[in-house]
Amino acid sequence: MMLYIITPLLIFSTLVAVNHLKNNSEIVSKSQNEAIWFVLQLTKEYSEFVYQLQNYQFENSSHDEMMIQYEILWSRFNTIVNNSQIMHFDQFKGAVDEINSHFERVKMLEYRLLSLSSPQETQPVLQLFRQDYENLMVFLNYKFRLSSGDLGDRITAISEVETVIRYLLITTLLMGALMAYLLLRESHSHHALAMKDSLTGINNRLWLNQKLRELELNNTSFYFYLIDLDEFKEINDTMGHHAGDELLIEVARRLSNLSCKDYCAARMGGDEFAIIELCQPTGDVNSCISDQLTGVFNRPAMFAGSFHPISASIGVSQFPKAAKSVSEVLKQADFAMYEVKQQGKDGLLHYRSLSSLAENQRVIS
């Protein structure tokens, strides 16, 4: 449950961080390009004006030419501080206010420019403009370089966001891998549960069918034992279903603890069990399991609070010697088990692929 909560939060956080990184990157790019262009234009016009003012001082230009350049400088200042179409300039803290303060000083000096009666009076005004120009250049050079100032802070923020995104992506990948592992483990767990009988804990009919198909596909030789408990309905009717369940659990425990190698037991349903013996047969009838099954049902079992005698009718078939397919194995074992029932129950019979039933051997405990 925690993974289902944390993983979407990680994904959402990653998307937010990526969007933040994108916005900061766009701001840095647009701000840098746009602001620097206007700053370059401003410094160009300012330097041109200072140059014209010097020319006027040395009588190399007229007062009108100098004032024209002043008007151009005034217009450039006005564009920066008042034009709403200039985007991202406000990303530089104090930049607009600083430029506006220089603009105000430039406007205040306009009356002194207009009142100049001769070039010789220019020097004090020139000094004021030159000082203001130099102060403006110091501020702009600091404010609009990448290594410091607000853009530097934004670039540092971008690096930090990139680091956060990397950690978020790594964490998301790890969480995804953990979720995949847990889902796979849960899938295997559910698959294992689906293959187990809920009452007895041994393999169920679904597992048995898959195992038989696998053995048939690989043409593996095996014995198939179909076991049906005798008088099980009577136990349920007289002692109750709880007693019947106790008997089924005890039989499943005994079948699971046989001392034969390469065998497996399963509950087919109701009071029917099955055993697959994978060891190679050593004779026409006897096998490792056959003798042990006699002992399994010769011993009394504890259910309904006391020990009771039990028995079973067992039919046996062999693949591929007697039966050539799984369906034929099941039919032959069922037929042999039915013959045990007809002949008095409590026994084991191997099916023989002969035409005469008299040639089927019955082994009675």
Coordinates of C-alpha atoms in Angstrom, one line a residue, residues 228-234 271 311-314 336-349 362-365:
D228 CA -10.6 -43.2 -3.0
L229 CA -11.3 -43.4 0.8
D230 CA -13.8 -46.1 1.7
E231 CA -17.0 -45.2 3.7
F232 CA -16.1 -41.5 3.7
K233 CA -19.7 -40.4 3.1
E234 CA -20.8 -42.4 6.1
D271 CA -12.3 -38.0 -0.7
S311 CA -9.2 -48.0 4.3
A312 CA -9.1 -47.0 0.6
S313 CA -9.7 -48.4 -2.8
I314 CA -6.7 -47.7 -5.1
A336 CA -9.0 -50.3 -11.7
M337 CA -10.2 -48.3 -8.6
Y338 CA -13.9 -49.1 -9.5
E339 CA -13.0 -52.8 -9.7
V340 CA -11.5 -52.7 -6.2
K341 CA -14.8 -51.1 -5.0
Q342 CA -16.8 -53.9 -6.7
Q343 CA -14.7 -56.6 -5.1
G344 CA -15.1 -55.5 -1.5
K345 CA -13.0 -52.3 -1.2
D346 CA -9.8 -51.9 0.8
G347 CA -7.3 -52.9 -1.8
L348 CA -5.0 -51.9 -4.7
L349 CA -5.3 -53.0 -8.3
R362 CA -5.7 -57.3 -7.3
V363 CA -3.6 -56.7 -4.2
I364 CA -5.6 -56.7 -1.0
S365 CA -4.1 -55.6 2.3

